[in-house]
Amino acid sequence: MNESQLRTISVRHGTRVAANLASNPDATPALLAELARHEPPVRTALRLIAGHTNATATALLVCLEDAEARPVAAGHPALPPKFVADLVAGADRRSAEAAAANPSLPHTVMAELLPFPARTRAGPDGGRRLPPHPALPGAGTDVRARLLNRHGGSPVEIRR
């Protein structure tokens, strides 16, 4: 369906079809932004918009306001880096983990979250142990694992 047809359906049926429209692969960025701003919000549609490849920053920022859509939006590459960085350091663990895997996470934030000392002790399996960092929600969290997995499982040297 083209955008005109999708908009006609949206106007005619409103919230009853918002989630179906948001899941449509042909939904345009403008239509997704419009569906995200719908009053009252359609929570299912927000979760689908947050994971849609055509979602823009405008729609994703609205999705961050919904607790269930936030972790999905946190991992979306169109989310502005400032918001990704805020989510990594936030109290919502699911969103922090998703944001840590987001390719938009600024390298400077990664450097702050993953300070690698010159020498670390090797674990029983020969792997490297990371010291806990106060900005992360608990020692050895999944956030660190997501950051490491994003770079092939090895420490990343970031030059300033």
PDB file of C-alpha atoms in Angstrom, residues 4 6 13 20-22 30 43 45 53 63 73-75 78 80 90-91 93 116 126 140 144-145:
ATOM      1  CA  SER A   4      -1.966   7.850   0.727  1.00  0.00           C
ATOM      2  CA  LEU A   6      -2.310   4.050   4.659  1.00  0.00           C
ATOM      3  CA  HIS A  13     -10.329   3.755  11.541  1.00  0.00           C
ATOM      4  CA  ASN A  20      -1.359  -2.582  12.103  1.00  0.00           C
ATOM      5  CA  LEU A  21      -0.264   0.546  10.270  1.00  0.00           C
ATOM      6  CA  ALA A  22       2.870   0.843  12.424  1.00  0.00           C
ATOM      7  CA  ALA A  30       6.086  10.835   8.287  1.00  0.00           C
ATOM      8  CA  ARG A  43       1.019   1.659  23.297  1.00  0.00           C
ATOM      9  CA  ALA A  45       1.796   1.038  18.028  1.00  0.00           C
ATOM     10  CA  THR A  53      13.314   0.594  10.169  1.00  0.00           C
ATOM     11  CA  CYS A  63       8.415   6.195  21.985  1.00  0.00           C
ATOM     12  CA  ALA A  73      13.706   2.619  20.819  1.00  0.00           C
ATOM     13  CA  ALA A  74      16.965   2.653  22.818  1.00  0.00           C
ATOM     14  CA  GLY A  75      18.525   0.248  20.341  1.00  0.00           C
ATOM     15  CA  ALA A  78      18.100   6.648  14.299  1.00  0.00           C
ATOM     16  CA  PRO A  80      20.155  10.716  18.488  1.00  0.00           C
ATOM     17  CA  GLY A  90      19.933   5.518  33.180  1.00  0.00           C
ATOM     18  CA  ALA A  91      18.269   3.413  35.829  1.00  0.00           C
ATOM     19  CA  ARG A  93      18.337  -1.738  32.884  1.00  0.00           C
ATOM     20  CA  PHE A 116      40.526  -0.626  30.673  1.00  0.00           C
ATOM     21  CA  GLY A 126      41.785 -16.899  30.513  1.00  0.00           C
ATOM     22  CA  GLY A 140      29.696  -7.208  35.525  1.00  0.00           C
ATOM     23  CA  ARG A 144      29.350  -4.149  29.531  1.00  0.00           C
ATOM     24  CA  ALA A 145      28.765  -7.391  27.660  1.00  0.00           C
TER      25      ALA A 145
END
